[in-house]
Amino acid sequence: MTNAQPAATTPTEPMVGLAGVHKWYESFHVLKDINLAVAKGERIVICGPSGSGKSTMIRCINRLEAHQQGRIVVDGVELTDDLKNIERIRCEVGMVFQHFNLFPHLTVLENCVLAPIWVRKTPRKEAEESAMKYLERVRIPDQAKKYPGQLSGGQQQRVAIARSLCMRPKVMLFDEPTSALDPEMIKEVLDVMVGLADTGMTMLCVTHEMGFAKTVANRVIFMDKGQIVEENEPEAFFNHPQHQRTKLFLSQILNH
Amino acid sequence: MASAAPVTPDLPPPAATTGAIGWLRRNLFDSPLNSALTLLAIYLLYLLVPPFARWAFIDADWSGSRTQDCSRVGACWVFIHAHLNQFFYGFYPAAQQWRVNAALGLLVALMAPLFVKRFPGKPWLALAIIVGYPVIAFFLLLGGRFGLPYVETSNWGGLSLTLVIAVVGMVAALPLGILLALGRRATHMPVLKALCVVFIEIVRGVPLITVLFMSSVMLPFFLPEGLNFDKLLRALIGVVLFASAYMAEVVRGGLQGVPKGQYEAAAALGLGFWKSTLLVTLPQALKIVIPGIVNTFIGLFKDTSLVLIIGLFDLLGTIQAANSDANWLGYSTEGYVFAACVYWVFCFSMSRYSQRLEKRLQTGHKH
Amino acid sequence: MTPAKPPFWNDPKVRAIVFQVLVSAGVIAAGIYLVRNLLHNLDARGISTGFDFLKNRAGFAVNLTLIPYDESSSYGRTFVVGLLNTLLVSGLGIVCATILGFVVGIARLSRNWLVSTLAAAYVETFRNLPLLVQILFWYFAVFLNLPPPSEAIHLGDSVFLTLRGLFLPWPEPKEGFAWTLVAFAVAIVAVIFLVRWARRRQALTGQIFPSFVTSLAILVLLPLAVFFATGRPLELSKPELEGFNFTGGVAVIPELAALLLALSIYTAAFIAEVVRAGILSVSHGQTEAAGALGLSRARTLRLVVIPQAMRVTIPPLTSQYLNLTKNSSLATAIGYPDLVSLFAGTTLNQTGQAVEVMSMTMAVYLVISLVISLFMNWFNARVALVER
């Protein structure tokens, strides 16, 4: 269990910066004027009702979705339609999905070494050694030769985290990582994520796990209807929410 | 550090991404490759569509009754018009053609309630159709009894013959296919299972034309001398045997798709094999594979055209015959285009119906 | 203590055995009855049984033979000629249908609305037209309406399209051509070693070698270089008009052309749907995950999407190949001399040996079906996704 520590910020540039970002699906205005600056080592938890655009926002950061207005800058590189930029950014940004998205035709080890071999051009032996280290970090080194179909949901999600870490990203994005898991497996994944926060990784998590937010987050952001409504340190956010909508949302998820 | 923002109203998206221009940019011209492909596609359409439209519609002759009414510049639909009766009824005597209409009308009337969503008693209606209709249609079309004059099957032809073969083929293949599928799943009776497997695999492994050859050429050899077999009946036997093997595989897929718990629940209630099959598992299996059954029917409908090779005059056969009619030579293109249109309309409608059914049945499966 | 045995008329095992005995007895009895009738009928018509007729003289000519054949050849040879013609049109059809089917299937998934709509129109049109209608259309309405050889439609001076068929130039190997073939074999071996070396190098150092492009270059350039070095030992035999027809080059008879065209276009429509279903079966999350890891679009396709899509595509694809082979039997309708048309058609009519002829014909198709089924079972077992 870690206490939320202030992040070590570089005074000049944030690790991830969104400025005046708007996005439309057809004519539906899904992101409205998003302004966000994430410093290196900061842990941000994003919450909000479904349809509020929180998943869309973090998916814009690694260009799984494209924004139509505004600027997104990751580690000094601006995100545009330029394929070279997109690929560079994706090497530095790791993503963990709600439905794991492991490659079912490859073993766990092969899942982890695929990108390092083909994108970072790492020799196979080195890639496998590094992968085993990360699999140990997420506590399933013994499953390295198994296929995803043979693992439980919690195990698969931990493999997914290890797979992203093998690319040594500077930022990790989590899109509702525990929403598809059975309750008894949520803890094992959250423990891994807390361990990751301890190493100083910059993290953006979309999640409903408020316990995790209280433990680990530097800032909690509440989004509704495409806008950032409120952002604050966890203590202030949970105990003294400022907006009516935030109060309503918190009362809905904290009291069941 | 806290921040709270007021509610921003929805803004319209940037102009270049919506409306007609936005649609064009996104769908047709969003990359150099796509732009090139779009231009290529437009060029292709330009090469094909105007000449065809000119031949088939603008320069075509629509009215008249003799070959002299055709100017030969465009399509001569007079040819089709003059033979329309033959294309539908074959050589069925004109005075008796009302019987064909009656048989088809009866089929349509009986099947119509099956398409109404909330019609009660659908299974009973379907059973009545499968058992009762062929008998009625048989006497109606063939005649020789109940005061109806006898019309030889060699006079049957055209689209009505195609429908007869397709419907009879389907109606007979369904029960036969069900029996074969049940037999194939009978793991506790290896001899029966082997017989079913051998039949299904042999029939599915050979072309339909060989099955038709066998039934039309060889069947008389297997029967005692003197027993004369109607040509249409021989063809029907071939078609039914062929379709039943494919139907057996479709039904088998459905039986495999019924959850094991259903079989167990029926057994726990004390239902024997036949009762549980007829009352519990088979209805569910058939419901699962209705789209597969419709697809098999579409395939059967297309395959009926093969009977022209063994000398029966289905729709394609009558068109072939008209193409060689000495009074009307040189209109084979019009004939085949007409045949193509008729088959296409039937098959496309049925396949659309099957797709809609599949969607509706899938959303109903919430377990 | 073992449970008491039920009376034998209620014992399911006994019932099963009795039922099977009855069914077998029924089948055997029916079989005997039918065979007795068959022998009696054959005898009455003076038709002998047995396969001796295969040695008899056939006495008719065939307009497309891949092996030497004339009127004095035996019926056995007719069988082989028919079989080769079936394999020819099926093989060519499979290649053409696969290429066309993959193009249309991928076009169907294109983001370009015009392209995907045209592809959809193609599929819906040709899937819903009976194959026989398409064959008859191409043969009677197109190929038989072509101009006679004297007014042939031509492409340059070596490709001619006429009523009598499509005439193409054909390369005739001269002395020294064997060296080019040897060079090609050497190139294949070289490519195998190259790919192995590149893979090992990547495992050791991580550097990626463009082995695909290099292999292609070797396969094309090496034989080409040897070809030119030995003085271009290949002569193009061009078709030339002599009298009422063309000689030289290779002639594709209108029956083959029409059958091939119809089979390819028809089967390609089904293959397109199979390809589309295969690509769609790979969930979008897979592409997203691969993209999120930094893999380029091309690498994503090659390493993640296509391996998974192939598992789903190959079984129905081989089933379509089987359908195409069986559908080639419709050659009878237009007189293309395939197995069914030559053997189960002409030969059966001439000899009356229906049983032997039909069983031989059906046996051929059954063997082809069996081989393809075995391949599919082997393939499915090998690539099945491992699950618990």
PDB file of C-alpha atoms in Angstrom, chain B residues 40-161:
ATOM      1  CA  LEU B  40     -11.048   3.185 -61.463  1.00  0.00           C
ATOM      2  CA  ALA B  41     -14.408   2.016 -60.181  1.00  0.00           C
ATOM      3  CA  ILE B  42     -16.205   4.917 -61.837  1.00  0.00           C
ATOM      4  CA  TYR B  43     -14.440   4.131 -65.109  1.00  0.00           C
ATOM      5  CA  LEU B  44     -15.466   0.483 -64.838  1.00  0.00           C
ATOM      6  CA  LEU B  45     -19.082   1.473 -64.277  1.00  0.00           C
ATOM      7  CA  TYR B  46     -18.887   3.804 -67.238  1.00  0.00           C
ATOM      8  CA  LEU B  47     -17.673   0.941 -69.445  1.00  0.00           C
ATOM      9  CA  LEU B  48     -20.347  -1.513 -68.361  1.00  0.00           C
ATOM     10  CA  VAL B  49     -23.540   0.231 -67.385  1.00  0.00           C
ATOM     11  CA  PRO B  50     -24.451   2.541 -70.302  1.00  0.00           C
ATOM     12  CA  PRO B  51     -23.991  -0.125 -73.060  1.00  0.00           C
ATOM     13  CA  PHE B  52     -26.052  -2.617 -71.053  1.00  0.00           C
ATOM     14  CA  ALA B  53     -28.775  -0.069 -70.316  1.00  0.00           C
ATOM     15  CA  ARG B  54     -28.897   0.833 -73.974  1.00  0.00           C
ATOM     16  CA  TRP B  55     -29.143  -2.797 -75.089  1.00  0.00           C
ATOM     17  CA  ALA B  56     -31.643  -3.885 -72.459  1.00  0.00           C
ATOM     18  CA  PHE B  57     -33.904  -0.882 -72.208  1.00  0.00           C
ATOM     19  CA  ILE B  58     -33.411   2.022 -74.566  1.00  0.00           C
ATOM     20  CA  ASP B  59     -32.997   0.245 -77.884  1.00  0.00           C
ATOM     21  CA  ALA B  60     -35.048  -2.785 -76.903  1.00  0.00           C
ATOM     22  CA  ASP B  61     -38.256  -3.940 -78.537  1.00  0.00           C
ATOM     23  CA  TRP B  62     -41.045  -4.547 -76.075  1.00  0.00           C
ATOM     24  CA  SER B  63     -44.186  -5.060 -78.083  1.00  0.00           C
ATOM     25  CA  GLY B  64     -45.189  -7.281 -80.927  1.00  0.00           C
ATOM     26  CA  SER B  65     -45.700 -10.950 -81.496  1.00  0.00           C
ATOM     27  CA  ARG B  66     -43.529 -12.165 -84.338  1.00  0.00           C
ATOM     28  CA  THR B  67     -39.848 -12.247 -85.051  1.00  0.00           C
ATOM     29  CA  GLN B  68     -40.278  -9.488 -87.612  1.00  0.00           C
ATOM     30  CA  ASP B  69     -41.173  -7.112 -84.815  1.00  0.00           C
ATOM     31  CA  CYS B  70     -37.570  -7.240 -83.638  1.00  0.00           C
ATOM     32  CA  SER B  71     -35.263  -4.636 -85.039  1.00  0.00           C
ATOM     33  CA  ARG B  72     -32.201  -6.442 -83.656  1.00  0.00           C
ATOM     34  CA  VAL B  73     -30.641  -3.196 -82.555  1.00  0.00           C
ATOM     35  CA  GLY B  74     -31.308  -3.757 -78.882  1.00  0.00           C
ATOM     36  CA  ALA B  75     -32.756  -6.615 -76.888  1.00  0.00           C
ATOM     37  CA  CYS B  76     -35.828  -8.267 -78.353  1.00  0.00           C
ATOM     38  CA  TRP B  77     -38.099  -8.833 -75.389  1.00  0.00           C
ATOM     39  CA  VAL B  78     -40.853  -9.828 -77.832  1.00  0.00           C
ATOM     40  CA  PHE B  79     -39.123 -13.196 -77.887  1.00  0.00           C
ATOM     41  CA  ILE B  80     -39.689 -13.577 -74.170  1.00  0.00           C
ATOM     42  CA  HIS B  81     -43.205 -12.246 -74.336  1.00  0.00           C
ATOM     43  CA  ALA B  82     -44.182 -14.665 -77.084  1.00  0.00           C
ATOM     44  CA  HIS B  83     -42.928 -17.652 -75.118  1.00  0.00           C
ATOM     45  CA  LEU B  84     -44.005 -16.536 -71.667  1.00  0.00           C
ATOM     46  CA  ASN B  85     -46.722 -19.119 -71.334  1.00  0.00           C
ATOM     47  CA  GLN B  86     -44.305 -21.860 -72.268  1.00  0.00           C
ATOM     48  CA  PHE B  87     -41.697 -20.549 -69.842  1.00  0.00           C
ATOM     49  CA  PHE B  88     -44.167 -20.838 -67.032  1.00  0.00           C
ATOM     50  CA  TYR B  89     -46.307 -23.868 -67.809  1.00  0.00           C
ATOM     51  CA  GLY B  90     -44.120 -25.860 -70.186  1.00  0.00           C
ATOM     52  CA  PHE B  91     -46.299 -27.933 -72.442  1.00  0.00           C
ATOM     53  CA  TYR B  92     -49.180 -28.188 -69.997  1.00  0.00           C
ATOM     54  CA  PRO B  93     -52.426 -28.074 -72.001  1.00  0.00           C
ATOM     55  CA  ALA B  94     -53.790 -24.539 -72.003  1.00  0.00           C
ATOM     56  CA  ALA B  95     -57.260 -25.550 -70.860  1.00  0.00           C
ATOM     57  CA  GLN B  96     -55.832 -27.236 -67.767  1.00  0.00           C
ATOM     58  CA  GLN B  97     -53.382 -24.564 -66.725  1.00  0.00           C
ATOM     59  CA  TRP B  98     -55.775 -23.357 -64.064  1.00  0.00           C
ATOM     60  CA  ARG B  99     -54.784 -26.473 -62.118  1.00  0.00           C
ATOM     61  CA  VAL B 100     -51.184 -25.316 -61.972  1.00  0.00           C
ATOM     62  CA  ASN B 101     -52.338 -21.918 -60.777  1.00  0.00           C
ATOM     63  CA  ALA B 102     -54.528 -23.575 -58.184  1.00  0.00           C
ATOM     64  CA  ALA B 103     -51.702 -25.748 -56.885  1.00  0.00           C
ATOM     65  CA  LEU B 104     -49.333 -22.794 -56.571  1.00  0.00           C
ATOM     66  CA  GLY B 105     -51.979 -20.558 -55.082  1.00  0.00           C
ATOM     67  CA  LEU B 106     -52.739 -23.209 -52.499  1.00  0.00           C
ATOM     68  CA  LEU B 107     -49.060 -23.446 -51.561  1.00  0.00           C
ATOM     69  CA  VAL B 108     -48.747 -19.691 -51.175  1.00  0.00           C
ATOM     70  CA  ALA B 109     -51.931 -19.522 -49.126  1.00  0.00           C
ATOM     71  CA  LEU B 110     -50.795 -22.326 -46.833  1.00  0.00           C
ATOM     72  CA  MET B 111     -47.314 -20.902 -46.366  1.00  0.00           C
ATOM     73  CA  ALA B 112     -48.341 -17.297 -45.809  1.00  0.00           C
ATOM     74  CA  PRO B 113     -49.256 -17.767 -42.111  1.00  0.00           C
ATOM     75  CA  LEU B 114     -45.773 -19.172 -41.474  1.00  0.00           C
ATOM     76  CA  PHE B 115     -44.334 -15.732 -42.134  1.00  0.00           C
ATOM     77  CA  VAL B 116     -46.644 -13.981 -39.706  1.00  0.00           C
ATOM     78  CA  LYS B 117     -44.710 -13.489 -36.493  1.00  0.00           C
ATOM     79  CA  ARG B 118     -47.279 -14.358 -33.894  1.00  0.00           C
ATOM     80  CA  PHE B 119     -49.287 -17.014 -35.667  1.00  0.00           C
ATOM     81  CA  PRO B 120     -50.174 -19.808 -33.244  1.00  0.00           C
ATOM     82  CA  GLY B 121     -49.737 -23.433 -34.165  1.00  0.00           C
ATOM     83  CA  LYS B 122     -46.919 -22.889 -36.682  1.00  0.00           C
ATOM     84  CA  PRO B 123     -45.403 -26.361 -36.149  1.00  0.00           C
ATOM     85  CA  TRP B 124     -48.770 -28.020 -36.810  1.00  0.00           C
ATOM     86  CA  LEU B 125     -49.264 -25.981 -39.957  1.00  0.00           C
ATOM     87  CA  ALA B 126     -45.777 -26.880 -41.169  1.00  0.00           C
ATOM     88  CA  LEU B 127     -46.461 -30.549 -40.497  1.00  0.00           C
ATOM     89  CA  ALA B 128     -49.767 -30.361 -42.350  1.00  0.00           C
ATOM     90  CA  ILE B 129     -48.058 -28.735 -45.306  1.00  0.00           C
ATOM     91  CA  ILE B 130     -45.275 -31.330 -45.410  1.00  0.00           C
ATOM     92  CA  VAL B 131     -47.657 -34.264 -45.191  1.00  0.00           C
ATOM     93  CA  GLY B 132     -50.844 -33.049 -46.840  1.00  0.00           C
ATOM     94  CA  TYR B 133     -49.856 -30.638 -49.571  1.00  0.00           C
ATOM     95  CA  PRO B 134     -47.807 -33.040 -51.736  1.00  0.00           C
ATOM     96  CA  VAL B 135     -50.750 -35.422 -51.919  1.00  0.00           C
ATOM     97  CA  ILE B 136     -53.162 -32.680 -52.918  1.00  0.00           C
ATOM     98  CA  ALA B 137     -50.744 -31.175 -55.423  1.00  0.00           C
ATOM     99  CA  PHE B 138     -49.992 -34.594 -56.869  1.00  0.00           C
ATOM    100  CA  PHE B 139     -53.593 -35.293 -57.707  1.00  0.00           C
ATOM    101  CA  LEU B 140     -54.232 -31.758 -58.835  1.00  0.00           C
ATOM    102  CA  LEU B 141     -51.353 -31.624 -61.279  1.00  0.00           C
ATOM    103  CA  LEU B 142     -51.338 -35.168 -62.537  1.00  0.00           C
ATOM    104  CA  GLY B 143     -55.035 -35.673 -62.756  1.00  0.00           C
ATOM    105  CA  GLY B 144     -56.643 -38.906 -63.850  1.00  0.00           C
ATOM    106  CA  ARG B 145     -58.990 -38.884 -60.885  1.00  0.00           C
ATOM    107  CA  PHE B 146     -61.764 -36.812 -59.395  1.00  0.00           C
ATOM    108  CA  GLY B 147     -62.849 -35.795 -62.872  1.00  0.00           C
ATOM    109  CA  LEU B 148     -59.563 -34.131 -63.763  1.00  0.00           C
ATOM    110  CA  PRO B 149     -58.078 -35.225 -67.080  1.00  0.00           C
ATOM    111  CA  TYR B 150     -54.670 -36.859 -66.941  1.00  0.00           C
ATOM    112  CA  VAL B 151     -51.681 -34.721 -67.889  1.00  0.00           C
ATOM    113  CA  GLU B 152     -48.490 -36.641 -68.546  1.00  0.00           C
ATOM    114  CA  THR B 153     -45.445 -35.517 -66.610  1.00  0.00           C
ATOM    115  CA  SER B 154     -43.550 -35.115 -69.857  1.00  0.00           C
ATOM    116  CA  ASN B 155     -45.836 -32.182 -70.565  1.00  0.00           C
ATOM    117  CA  TRP B 156     -44.904 -30.452 -67.345  1.00  0.00           C
ATOM    118  CA  GLY B 157     -42.310 -27.799 -67.780  1.00  0.00           C
ATOM    119  CA  GLY B 158     -41.118 -24.263 -67.235  1.00  0.00           C
ATOM    120  CA  LEU B 159     -41.039 -22.406 -63.954  1.00  0.00           C
ATOM    121  CA  SER B 160     -43.891 -24.537 -62.601  1.00  0.00           C
ATOM    122  CA  LEU B 161     -41.789 -27.662 -63.063  1.00  0.00           C
TER     123      LEU B 161
END
